[in-house]
Structures are given as C-alpha cells and as structure tokens.
Amino acid sequence: MKVRQIMSQRYAVIHPDDTLQQARTVMLTRNVRHLLAIDREDRLAGLVSDRDIREVYPSSLESPDQHQEIIRVPVHQFMSKMVITIHPDDDIEEAALLLYENNIGSLPVIEGEEIVGIVTMKDILYALIELTGLHTHGSTIKVEVPNRPGVLADIAEVFKKHGMCINSVMTSISGPLNRRLNFRVDTINPRQVVREIEEKGYQVVWPPKEGFYEKE
Amino acid sequence: MKKSNPLFIYDDALLRYKFHQDHPFNQQRLKMTVELLQTWGMLPDSQILAPVAATEEQLLLNHTSEYVKAVQQAGHGNPDTKEFEVFGLGTEDTPIFAGMHEASSLNVGGSILIGDKVMTGEIEHGINFAGGLHHAFPGRASGFCIYNDVSVLIHHLVREYQAKVLYIDTDAHHGDGVETSFYDSPDVMTVSIHETGRYLFPGTGFVTDRGKGSGYGYAVNIPLDAFTEDESWQDAFVQVMERVLNFFKPDVIVSQHGCDAHWFDPLTHLSITMDTYRKIPQWIHEWAHAHTDGRWIALGGGGYDIWRVVPRAWSMVWMAMNDLPVEDREMPKDWLEKWQARASVQMPASLFDREGWFKPIPRRKEIEQKNRQTVAQILRFFP
Ligand SMILES: [Zn+2]
Ligand SMILES: [Zn+2]
C-alpha cells in the first residue's frame, strides 16, 4: 500500500507570519492536529503541531498584557523547521517507521516541489488495521513456527487442501528464532486443519487442545 | 380460554438435515433429546407436532431467489461444486447433500408452525430444536446453516402479526445472520451473548455493533472472553437483559438455545456448565410471562458434543417451558445404554454437571474483570 492511497489531500495551512492565535483558531475550526506552514512561494516552510501550540500558548496564570503579547507571536518562531516529509509513492511501512522512529504525529507528503497531502498517525493506524486484516472475519488460528524458509507455504497448503479461504494472515516476531503466525480462516470448524498443522510439527497456540480442560 | 400445553416439533424426517457421517452438525441429538424426554415421561405424543415444509414464498422473506435456486439445484443431481462456492455451498463447513433444500425447508417450516400457534394464541410456548440456524445469510450458507429459519420466522411474525420481536441468542457463536437481517429495524431487537469474535467464528458481534439507521440501538452484543465460566456469563446475561426488557416492549420472545458454550463442546471455549443451561430457559420463561403475555418461541442451535451436552441441556429447556421441576437426577438407564453403545466418549450419568468434572481456570479474576468492563460499556449505550 502506498502513501498516496491513505494520505489526506485536504490539509490545513497557515502562513509563517500569522500569529499563534490564528494558528490555534485554524486548528480548532478545521479539527486537525497539524498545520502546514506555507510561504508565499507555496513552499513548505514548517509544521505546527497541537503540541507546539500547547507549549507556547499562555496559561491562565499570565497577566492580560502578557497574554495579548504571547498570542501575537508569529508562527515561524515556534513551528518545526526541520520537517520530515515523505513521497506519495513511498510504502506506508516507510511512513510508519518515520513516525515511530522520530516520535512525530504527521508527515507532509511532497511530490517534486509540490505539497500534495499529509499523512497522520491515524491514517497509518487505519491502514495497518486493513493490512493486518484485524477487521476480517473467521476463526483465529495462531501458530508458533521457527523462522525458516517454506513454513508459511507449508501451513497454507493445509488450508488449501481443505478448501478454506484465508481471510488474513499476520506475522509477529516471537523471540530471535521464532515467528507467530496469526490466521483468520473462513470456517466454523478449524479442528481438522489444526490437527494437520500439528502433525507437520508446528505448535498451535490457539485454539487450545481439545479436551485440555477436562479432568482425566 | 385456557391455552394448550407447549408443543415440541419433531419428526424423523428432520434427521435428513445431514451433511455426512463425520460432520460435527449431527441431528441425532434431536432424536436423543426426544427419547430422553419420553423415557422420563415428560413428552406425551399429544405435545409432539410434525413440521410442515416452509413454502418458497416464505423462504424468500429472508433469502434471495438466486440462493434458493442454488440450494435446490445443489441438492439435486451431480453438481459442480465450484459453481456453488459463491453461495457458501460445497465447502467443508456446509457440504452439499442430496435433498438439502427439502431438509432445510422442513427446519424453517417447523419454526414458522410454532410461531403461528403462539401468535394465534393456541399455545403460549413451543419449541423447534431443529431450528435456530442463525448463521445463514440471505444469499449465502455459513457455519453449518443453509436457510436461516430464525430470520424467516421473525420476518413472518412482523409481516403477518405486526409483532415486535425480541430475539435472544445464547449460542457460543455470534448470531450474525439474524442480526444482519434486522440490523436496521426498530421492530426487532436482537441480543447475542457469545465468545468474542476476536478469536471465534464468525469474528463479529462487538460491543459497538448496535444496529443502523432507525434500527440503531436495537442490536445488542455481549462478547465474552474465552474461559468465562458460569458466574461471569450469568452476571453479564442478566444485567444486560434487564436493561433490554426495560427499553424494548416486545410482543413475543424468540430464543435460540445453541448449547455449544459448554465445557465439553469441541468448537468453543466459554467453559460454562449445565448450571447455566438450567437457568437460561427458566429466566426466559419468566420474562415471557412478565413481558409478552407468555408468547415464547424456543429454537435449537449449535451443540457439537451430542453425547455429553445437547440432550441434557435441551431437555431442561422443555422442562422449564412446561413448569416441570428442574432438579438433578440420574440419566435413565435404558436410554444411557442405548446411546452409550454408539458414543465416542463416556456419557454423564446425571442431568447436572458435578463438582470436580472440570479443571479450574487459572486467569479467572482477570476474565471476570474484562467481562464486567464489557457489560459496563454495553449498559452505557442504553438511554
Ligand atoms: Zn454456535
Ligand atoms: Zn409458561
């Protein structure tokens, strides 16, 4: 999935010479948490986040005079100028990593010289939910496997044999040598496939073993 | 006018709803339940009623004509499975079998027959354990269900009697097919208590799924954690149902009595016991007399340990419905001997589950707490 597919093209803008008060008003009325600061040449000059605003906005302890002074501070004085941007044809995994590693909430999307959109943490979350198939239906089967070639194909073969549709599959790291595979499979009765996956030597973590809670 | 005693739908023809010998959905459980009740002298012939097949027109109240046609064709001749796959037919869950349309229509007809007798006032309550096939969708079979007798019945009740219907689904799986049929209707309130769809089939039925359009607020889902056990299950059910009955004024209750949430059931993990299966029908019976002038239609549903669970659980629904005392008793010797000879496991000798049959659950406190939080969230949605 590409950034272009999930970015928002309706981003909110502010001019670097506008004031803190104006920036705050735009954020509230547009109901967004990030503003792109754009100069007269339509180039990206900076980024203002709700966090930036909170940090400089006067508290109620300040005198009315101080208050008036602070809310007139121009945007270029508190916006982030070292903006990390992304290209619309980058993968969303790339966007997710940039947000995660730099502890930021959004990335302006730049194509050549042009600003084409913004991608936020929320967009990434939605996309990841789609990608991982967290929202898909079926029975969940979790398998702990060694991280070596052919494992996924080996297990997929079992579902194929039983004509069962895999609605989604997700991999997570489970220790240095292992992976945890999380399948959503279109069946009410996963018992036989579970048995066959176990016969191939893999450890099925969910569903629990039949009769495991019965007393002998 | 005194109404007649409750009626019980049964006919050997209902056993024709059979996918194949090794399929987990096994209607032998109907016969076992009937024979058990007969052995105990609780089910005289005068209370048994044979079903009449639903008409195609009735099926179309819930199903698309393409789907009904596909079911008819699949069950006759030598079908190419590929062609039926889009209808969910010919899968491992819902294999094709000869006469599947006729067998499924009989299930649906049984539910409608009880519905008519309850609505015309001939009887107060009645049961069709061959029904309760809550997973089927208008155009697709799912989870062992071909036609959705529940949805057809409820459409029929709304259309013929302008009834407001309260549907209560205690099967371990989410009653997705029925919920979908009435998701935008304020005349039908659906309540489903089930093992969370995060893991269990069909993977739906979350707290925030509350209906849509004018039906918003008329669907309620109680997704519980795996290994919930009796106490937490019962707490959640009663708390939510009290609010439901306070909010919705039904003319009739339709209940689905899938008993696949039991410890022994091979497909689910809610770990409840006969204690809950004794109480569910008693509560619903009380609610029917308190809220719907007694009008109550009970249906079957899931239940995949036919040896150790289904006949015991379903016999208690019938006892509650007939005001028979539901107390622990030995299973009848002859009945036990007959079925034990075919069973793959040791069948229990008593109606109730006994202390020490199951291992204790290690994370009980955590699970109870999570379920309480789920219930609190559900209750916050009520006006
Ligand atoms: Zn079920
Ligand atoms: Zn009664």
PDB file of C-alpha atoms in Angstrom, chain B residues 88-182:
ATOM      1  CA  GLY B  88     -21.128 -20.856   0.570  1.00  0.00           C
ATOM      2  CA  LEU B  89     -22.263 -24.306  -0.552  1.00  0.00           C
ATOM      3  CA  GLY B  90     -19.924 -27.248  -1.106  1.00  0.00           C
ATOM      4  CA  THR B  91     -17.451 -26.010   1.495  1.00  0.00           C
ATOM      5  CA  GLU B  92     -16.077 -28.110   4.327  1.00  0.00           C
ATOM      6  CA  ASP B  93     -18.497 -26.369   6.731  1.00  0.00           C
ATOM      7  CA  THR B  94     -21.569 -26.658   4.517  1.00  0.00           C
ATOM      8  CA  PRO B  95     -21.125 -29.574   2.111  1.00  0.00           C
ATOM      9  CA  ILE B  96     -23.746 -30.305  -0.489  1.00  0.00           C
ATOM     10  CA  PHE B  97     -26.079 -33.248   0.194  1.00  0.00           C
ATOM     11  CA  ALA B  98     -28.994 -34.753  -1.669  1.00  0.00           C
ATOM     12  CA  GLY B  99     -32.300 -33.087  -0.884  1.00  0.00           C
ATOM     13  CA  MET B 100     -30.719 -30.252   1.066  1.00  0.00           C
ATOM     14  CA  HIS B 101     -33.398 -27.778   0.022  1.00  0.00           C
ATOM     15  CA  GLU B 102     -36.214 -30.050   1.204  1.00  0.00           C
ATOM     16  CA  ALA B 103     -34.498 -30.877   4.507  1.00  0.00           C
ATOM     17  CA  SER B 104     -33.733 -27.227   5.214  1.00  0.00           C
ATOM     18  CA  SER B 105     -37.260 -26.107   4.300  1.00  0.00           C
ATOM     19  CA  LEU B 106     -38.593 -28.516   6.885  1.00  0.00           C
ATOM     20  CA  ASN B 107     -36.474 -26.889   9.624  1.00  0.00           C
ATOM     21  CA  VAL B 108     -37.808 -23.488   8.641  1.00  0.00           C
ATOM     22  CA  GLY B 109     -41.402 -24.740   8.435  1.00  0.00           C
ATOM     23  CA  GLY B 110     -41.155 -26.105  11.984  1.00  0.00           C
ATOM     24  CA  SER B 111     -40.189 -22.704  13.345  1.00  0.00           C
ATOM     25  CA  ILE B 112     -42.999 -20.976  11.442  1.00  0.00           C
ATOM     26  CA  LEU B 113     -45.539 -23.546  12.643  1.00  0.00           C
ATOM     27  CA  ILE B 114     -44.694 -22.873  16.284  1.00  0.00           C
ATOM     28  CA  GLY B 115     -44.698 -19.135  15.536  1.00  0.00           C
ATOM     29  CA  ASP B 116     -48.234 -19.249  14.138  1.00  0.00           C
ATOM     30  CA  LYS B 117     -49.581 -21.296  17.036  1.00  0.00           C
ATOM     31  CA  VAL B 118     -48.057 -18.913  19.561  1.00  0.00           C
ATOM     32  CA  MET B 119     -49.271 -15.773  17.773  1.00  0.00           C
ATOM     33  CA  THR B 120     -52.830 -17.028  17.265  1.00  0.00           C
ATOM     34  CA  GLY B 121     -52.990 -17.863  20.955  1.00  0.00           C
ATOM     35  CA  GLU B 122     -53.391 -21.594  20.544  1.00  0.00           C
ATOM     36  CA  ILE B 123     -50.350 -22.172  22.732  1.00  0.00           C
ATOM     37  CA  GLU B 124     -48.226 -19.909  24.894  1.00  0.00           C
ATOM     38  CA  HIS B 125     -44.894 -21.550  24.192  1.00  0.00           C
ATOM     39  CA  GLY B 126     -43.376 -24.040  21.791  1.00  0.00           C
ATOM     40  CA  ILE B 127     -40.037 -25.449  20.691  1.00  0.00           C
ATOM     41  CA  ASN B 128     -38.357 -26.282  17.411  1.00  0.00           C
ATOM     42  CA  PHE B 129     -34.935 -27.666  18.246  1.00  0.00           C
ATOM     43  CA  ALA B 130     -34.334 -28.370  14.552  1.00  0.00           C
ATOM     44  CA  GLY B 131     -34.272 -24.595  14.057  1.00  0.00           C
ATOM     45  CA  GLY B 132     -32.040 -21.836  15.367  1.00  0.00           C
ATOM     46  CA  LEU B 133     -29.738 -21.885  12.336  1.00  0.00           C
ATOM     47  CA  HIS B 134     -28.597 -18.337  12.976  1.00  0.00           C
ATOM     48  CA  HIS B 135     -25.523 -18.060  10.691  1.00  0.00           C
ATOM     49  CA  ALA B 136     -27.152 -18.286   7.248  1.00  0.00           C
ATOM     50  CA  PHE B 137     -27.268 -15.039   5.243  1.00  0.00           C
ATOM     51  CA  PRO B 138     -29.874 -14.001   2.650  1.00  0.00           C
ATOM     52  CA  GLY B 139     -27.640 -15.159  -0.194  1.00  0.00           C
ATOM     53  CA  ARG B 140     -25.093 -17.444   1.404  1.00  0.00           C
ATOM     54  CA  ALA B 141     -24.796 -20.512   3.621  1.00  0.00           C
ATOM     55  CA  SER B 142     -22.480 -20.182   6.606  1.00  0.00           C
ATOM     56  CA  GLY B 143     -21.397 -22.108   9.690  1.00  0.00           C
ATOM     57  CA  PHE B 144     -23.444 -25.296   9.020  1.00  0.00           C
ATOM     58  CA  CYS B 145     -26.599 -23.227   8.324  1.00  0.00           C
ATOM     59  CA  ILE B 146     -28.350 -23.348   4.941  1.00  0.00           C
ATOM     60  CA  TYR B 147     -31.604 -21.448   5.432  1.00  0.00           C
ATOM     61  CA  ASN B 148     -31.918 -19.093   8.353  1.00  0.00           C
ATOM     62  CA  ASP B 149     -35.157 -20.337   9.931  1.00  0.00           C
ATOM     63  CA  VAL B 150     -34.867 -17.667  12.644  1.00  0.00           C
ATOM     64  CA  SER B 151     -34.812 -14.768  10.199  1.00  0.00           C
ATOM     65  CA  VAL B 152     -37.603 -16.251   8.089  1.00  0.00           C
ATOM     66  CA  LEU B 153     -39.699 -16.786  11.225  1.00  0.00           C
ATOM     67  CA  ILE B 154     -39.133 -13.250  12.512  1.00  0.00           C
ATOM     68  CA  HIS B 155     -39.923 -11.699   9.113  1.00  0.00           C
ATOM     69  CA  HIS B 156     -43.116 -13.785   9.150  1.00  0.00           C
ATOM     70  CA  LEU B 157     -44.036 -12.605  12.673  1.00  0.00           C
ATOM     71  CA  VAL B 158     -43.501  -8.968  11.720  1.00  0.00           C
ATOM     72  CA  ARG B 159     -45.419  -9.262   8.461  1.00  0.00           C
ATOM     73  CA  GLU B 160     -48.364 -11.428   9.482  1.00  0.00           C
ATOM     74  CA  TYR B 161     -48.860 -10.213  13.050  1.00  0.00           C
ATOM     75  CA  GLN B 162     -47.162  -6.780  13.085  1.00  0.00           C
ATOM     76  CA  ALA B 163     -45.284  -8.161  16.089  1.00  0.00           C
ATOM     77  CA  LYS B 164     -42.400  -6.529  17.884  1.00  0.00           C
ATOM     78  CA  VAL B 165     -39.917  -9.329  18.377  1.00  0.00           C
ATOM     79  CA  LEU B 166     -37.214  -9.773  20.976  1.00  0.00           C
ATOM     80  CA  TYR B 167     -34.596 -12.279  19.807  1.00  0.00           C
ATOM     81  CA  ILE B 168     -32.290 -13.771  22.461  1.00  0.00           C
ATOM     82  CA  ASP B 169     -29.321 -15.799  21.207  1.00  0.00           C
ATOM     83  CA  THR B 170     -27.284 -17.715  23.811  1.00  0.00           C
ATOM     84  CA  ASP B 171     -25.275 -19.817  21.333  1.00  0.00           C
ATOM     85  CA  ALA B 172     -21.485 -19.607  21.851  1.00  0.00           C
ATOM     86  CA  HIS B 173     -21.168 -18.027  18.393  1.00  0.00           C
ATOM     87  CA  HIS B 174     -22.410 -14.572  17.413  1.00  0.00           C
ATOM     88  CA  GLY B 175     -25.878 -14.718  15.812  1.00  0.00           C
ATOM     89  CA  ASP B 176     -24.583 -12.840  12.780  1.00  0.00           C
ATOM     90  CA  GLY B 177     -27.139 -13.964  10.204  1.00  0.00           C
ATOM     91  CA  VAL B 178     -30.136 -12.940  12.294  1.00  0.00           C
ATOM     92  CA  GLU B 179     -28.535  -9.687  13.390  1.00  0.00           C
ATOM     93  CA  THR B 180     -27.801  -8.771   9.774  1.00  0.00           C
ATOM     94  CA  SER B 181     -31.399  -9.481   8.697  1.00  0.00           C
ATOM     95  CA  PHE B 182     -32.800  -6.959  11.188  1.00  0.00           C
TER      96      PHE B 182
END
